[in-house]
GROMACS .gro file of C-alpha atoms in nm:
model
  204
    1MET     CA    1   9.133   5.769  -0.118
    2GLU     CA    2   9.218   5.404  -0.155
    3ASN     CA    3   9.156   5.347   0.213
    4SER     CA    4   8.819   5.519   0.195
    5SER     CA    5   8.718   5.318  -0.112
    6LEU     CA    6   8.825   4.997   0.058
    7SER     CA    7   8.630   5.084   0.368
    8ARG     CA    8   8.323   5.153   0.153
    9GLU     CA    9   8.357   4.819  -0.021
   10LYS     CA   10   8.396   4.642   0.313
   11LEU     CA   11   8.086   4.823   0.439
   12LYS     CA   12   7.886   4.713   0.135
   13ALA     CA   13   8.007   4.356   0.174
   14HIS     CA   14   7.919   4.361   0.543
   15ASN     CA   15   7.570   4.496   0.473
   16ALA     CA   16   7.515   4.237   0.204
   17THR     CA   17   7.622   3.962   0.444
   18GLU     CA   18   7.376   4.086   0.710
   19LYS     CA   19   7.093   4.100   0.457
   20HIS     CA   20   7.176   3.749   0.349
   21HIS     CA   21   7.166   3.631   0.710
   22GLU     CA   22   6.835   3.808   0.770
   23GLY     CA   23   6.685   3.650   0.460
   24GLY     CA   24   6.813   3.311   0.572
   25SER     CA   25   6.666   3.353   0.917
   26LYS     CA   26   6.330   3.447   0.767
   27HIS     CA   27   6.346   3.148   0.542
   28ASP     CA   28   6.442   2.927   0.834
   29THR     CA   29   6.156   3.064   1.041
   30PHE     CA   30   5.912   2.999   0.757
   31SER     CA   31   6.047   2.648   0.708
   32MET     CA   32   6.007   2.580   1.079
   33LYS     CA   33   5.650   2.704   1.083
   34THR     CA   34   5.548   2.499   0.783
   35PRO     CA   35   5.597   2.152   0.937
   36MET     CA   36   5.429   2.269   1.259
   37SER     CA   37   5.121   2.380   1.069
   38ARG     CA   38   5.120   2.051   0.885
   39ASP     CA   39   5.141   1.861   1.212
   40ARG     CA   40   4.850   2.060   1.354
   41ALA     CA   41   4.643   2.006   1.042
   42GLY     CA   42   4.719   1.636   1.057
   43THR     CA   43   4.615   1.623   1.422
   44MET     CA   44   4.291   1.808   1.351
   45GLN     CA   45   4.221   1.580   1.057
   46SER     CA   46   4.284   1.268   1.264
   47GLU     CA   47   4.059   1.401   1.542
   48SER     CA   48   3.778   1.474   1.297
   49SER     CA   49   3.817   1.133   1.136
   50THR     CA   50   3.808   0.970   1.479
   51GLY     CA   51   3.488   1.158   1.566
   52THR     CA   52   3.329   1.054   1.238
   53GLY     CA   53   3.422   0.691   1.302
   54THR     CA   54   3.268   0.698   1.650
   55HIS     CA   55   2.948   0.855   1.515
   56SER     CA   56   2.924   0.588   1.245
   57LYS     CA   57   2.969   0.309   1.501
   58LEU     CA   58   2.694   0.452   1.722
   59LYS     CA   59   2.465   0.484   1.421
   60LEU     CA   60   2.530   0.123   1.323
   61GLN     CA   61   2.461   0.004   1.677
   62ARG     CA   62   2.128   0.189   1.679
   63LEU     CA   63   2.032   0.042   1.343
   64ARG     CA   64   2.119  -0.310   1.458
   65HIS     CA   65   1.914  -0.260   1.774
   66LYS     CA   66   1.614  -0.141   1.569
   67ILE     CA   67   1.644  -0.440   1.337
   68LYS     CA   68   1.654  -0.676   1.634
   69LEU     CA   69   1.341  -0.514   1.775
   70VAL     CA   70   1.159  -0.550   1.443
   71THR     CA   71   1.266  -0.910   1.383
   72GLY     CA   72   1.187  -1.013   1.740
   73SER     CA   73   1.542  -1.105   1.841
   74PHE     CA   74   1.514  -0.878   2.143
   75SER     CA   75   1.218  -0.748   2.337
   76LYS     CA   76   1.163  -0.376   2.406
   77SER     CA   77   1.333  -0.409   2.742
   78GLY     CA   78   1.649  -0.534   2.570
   79SER     CA   79   1.630  -0.894   2.688
   80GLU     CA   80   1.612  -1.190   2.452
   81SER     CA   81   1.262  -1.306   2.367
   82GLN     CA   82   1.132  -1.636   2.242
   83ILE     CA   83   1.091  -1.688   1.870
   84THR     CA   84   0.729  -1.653   1.760
   85LYS     CA   85   0.592  -1.964   1.594
   86HIS     CA   86   0.388  -1.922   1.278
   87PHE     CA   87   0.145  -2.196   1.178
   88GLU     CA   88   0.014  -2.265   0.833
   89ASN     CA   89  -0.355  -2.234   0.755
   90THR     CA   90  -0.547  -2.557   0.825
   91TYR     CA   91  -0.817  -2.468   0.569
   92ARG     CA   92  -1.072  -2.617   0.810
   93THR     CA   93  -1.423  -2.499   0.722
   94GLU     CA   94  -1.609  -2.643   1.020
   95PRO     CA   95  -1.543  -2.678   1.396
   96LYS     CA   96  -1.382  -2.987   1.543
   97ASN     CA   97  -1.593  -3.227   1.745
   98GLY     CA   98  -1.669  -3.082   2.087
   99THR     CA   99  -1.559  -2.727   1.996
  100ARG     CA  100  -1.882  -2.603   1.837
  101PHE     CA  101  -2.064  -2.306   1.994
  102LYS     CA  102  -2.341  -2.428   2.224
  103THR     CA  103  -2.641  -2.199   2.269
  104LYS     CA  104  -2.753  -2.354   2.600
  105ALA     CA  105  -2.407  -2.320   2.755
  106ALA     CA  106  -2.389  -1.955   2.645
  107GLU     CA  107  -2.734  -1.883   2.791
  108ASP     CA  108  -2.625  -2.030   3.125
  109ILE     CA  109  -2.316  -1.809   3.127
  110ILE     CA  110  -2.522  -1.495   3.053
  111SER     CA  111  -2.773  -1.580   3.328
  112GLN     CA  112  -2.497  -1.641   3.583
  113VAL     CA  113  -2.323  -1.311   3.503
  114LEU     CA  114  -2.639  -1.098   3.507
  115ASP     CA  115  -2.787  -1.262   3.817
  116GLY     CA  116  -2.460  -1.255   4.009
  117ASN     CA  117  -2.391  -0.886   3.944
  118LEU     CA  118  -2.738  -0.725   3.924
  119LYS     CA  119  -2.953  -0.915   4.173
  120GLY     CA  120  -3.079  -0.693   4.456
  121LYS     CA  121  -2.930  -0.372   4.312
  122PRO     CA  122  -3.151  -0.068   4.240
  123TYR     CA  123  -3.117   0.112   3.909
  124ASP     CA  124  -2.831   0.366   3.908
  125SER     CA  125  -2.804   0.588   3.601
  126LYS     CA  126  -2.444   0.687   3.688
  127LYS     CA  127  -2.300   0.342   3.757
  128PHE     CA  128  -2.495   0.116   3.522
  129PRO     CA  129  -2.348   0.239   3.189
  130ASN     CA  130  -1.996   0.134   3.292
  131LEU     CA  131  -2.136  -0.176   3.461
  132ALA     CA  132  -2.299  -0.283   3.133
  133LYS     CA  133  -1.960  -0.261   2.957
  134SER     CA  134  -1.794  -0.469   3.227
  135LEU     CA  135  -2.068  -0.733   3.215
  136ALA     CA  136  -2.042  -0.762   2.835
  137GLU     CA  137  -1.664  -0.811   2.863
  138LEU     CA  138  -1.709  -1.073   3.135
  139ILE     CA  139  -1.966  -1.266   2.931
  140LYS     CA  140  -1.742  -1.259   2.624
  141GLU     CA  141  -1.440  -1.397   2.812
  142ARG     CA  142  -1.639  -1.675   2.978
  143VAL     CA  143  -1.796  -1.785   2.650
  144LYS     CA  144  -1.454  -1.788   2.482
  145ASN     CA  145  -1.319  -2.009   2.760
  146SER     CA  146  -1.616  -2.247   2.749
  147GLY     CA  147  -1.456  -2.467   2.481
  148CYS     CA  148  -1.571  -2.315   2.151
  149GLU     CA  149  -1.255  -2.285   1.942
  150ARG     CA  150  -1.196  -2.063   1.637
  151TYR     CA  151  -1.502  -1.851   1.706
  152LYS     CA  152  -1.530  -1.475   1.702
  153ILE     CA  153  -1.744  -1.376   1.999
  154VAL     CA  154  -1.947  -1.055   2.025
  155ALA     CA  155  -2.122  -0.982   2.357
  156HIS     CA  156  -2.381  -0.710   2.408
  157VAL     CA  157  -2.554  -0.597   2.729
  158THR     CA  158  -2.840  -0.346   2.755
  159ILE     CA  159  -2.974  -0.215   3.088
  160LEU     CA  160  -3.301  -0.021   3.071
  161GLU     CA  161  -3.484   0.156   3.354
  162ASN     CA  162  -3.850   0.049   3.383
  163LYS     CA  163  -4.084   0.348   3.367
  164GLY     CA  164  -4.385   0.190   3.200
  165GLN     CA  165  -4.238   0.215   2.850
  166SER     CA  166  -4.199  -0.066   2.599
  167LEU     CA  167  -3.878  -0.186   2.432
  168ARG     CA  168  -3.810  -0.411   2.137
  169GLN     CA  169  -3.451  -0.514   2.062
  170VAL     CA  170  -3.386  -0.669   1.719
  171SER     CA  171  -3.068  -0.797   1.553
  172ARG     CA  172  -2.987  -0.931   1.207
  173SER     CA  173  -2.680  -1.127   1.101
  174LEU     CA  174  -2.533  -1.266   0.780
  175TRP     CA  175  -2.357  -1.593   0.864
  176ASN     CA  176  -2.332  -1.967   0.812
  177LYS     CA  177  -2.628  -2.132   0.985
  178GLU     CA  178  -2.436  -2.461   1.008
  179THR     CA  179  -2.164  -2.320   1.234
  180ASP     CA  180  -2.274  -1.978   1.365
  181ASN     CA  181  -2.534  -1.902   1.631
  182TYR     CA  182  -2.640  -1.668   1.912
  183ALA     CA  183  -2.784  -1.667   2.265
  184THR     CA  184  -2.999  -1.408   2.446
  185VAL     CA  185  -3.115  -1.383   2.809
  186SER     CA  186  -3.333  -1.121   2.984
  187PHE     CA  187  -3.303  -1.032   3.353
  188GLU     CA  188  -3.568  -0.845   3.554
  189GLY     CA  189  -3.411  -0.637   3.829
  190ASN     CA  190  -3.521  -0.381   4.087
  191GLY     CA  191  -3.671  -0.114   3.859
  192PHE     CA  192  -3.480  -0.212   3.547
  193THR     CA  193  -3.444  -0.480   3.280
  194ALA     CA  194  -3.112  -0.617   3.153
  195ILE     CA  195  -3.069  -0.800   2.824
  196GLY     CA  196  -2.751  -0.995   2.748
  197SER     CA  197  -2.673  -1.129   2.400
  198VAL     CA  198  -2.385  -1.329   2.253
  199PHE     CA  199  -2.312  -1.376   1.880
  200ALA     CA  200  -2.065  -1.645   1.774
  201THR     CA  201  -1.926  -1.674   1.419
  202TYR     CA  202  -1.682  -1.946   1.316
  203TYR     CA  203  -1.377  -1.845   1.112
  204ASP     CA  204  -1.143  -2.073   0.917
   0.00000   0.00000   0.00000
């Protein structure tokens, strides 16, 4: 009986020892997993923070580039451009000597343009509308380059086919008669009439 009771006690002690070892192994396994999960979380956090930092840097670079484009530090192509100079208002209310609009010079320019581009040409209803636009642009540029400074130039060209009808072209302007003026020239072509006009207004 004593032997059997001793063997039972030994068995209980043995079982208790095994349970203790199993619990310890589970605890050890859990303790081993915990630092690994922390390491992984730390790695993921560092990766996400690195990605956020890169995104912020790219965003800052784009903003700086936009600011440089707006301020004129760089051109659209990315190369450095020259600084634009800004001049103060001169408050001049009349043209300088030799820069006033000259009616005779403008009339000569209109005559040269109309005669040089319309002489000997028959009326063409398909080509003449665009030709009238081109002639008006050419007259405007030549008058601007003739020496009249600080003038706003408006050029107008009308080409009309002659079919026995009458035409009256009238214009009215509100301007300073001391500085502003106009010039008009008519050209008789092969079956058509062309009228070129230039209006020049001085601005201060």
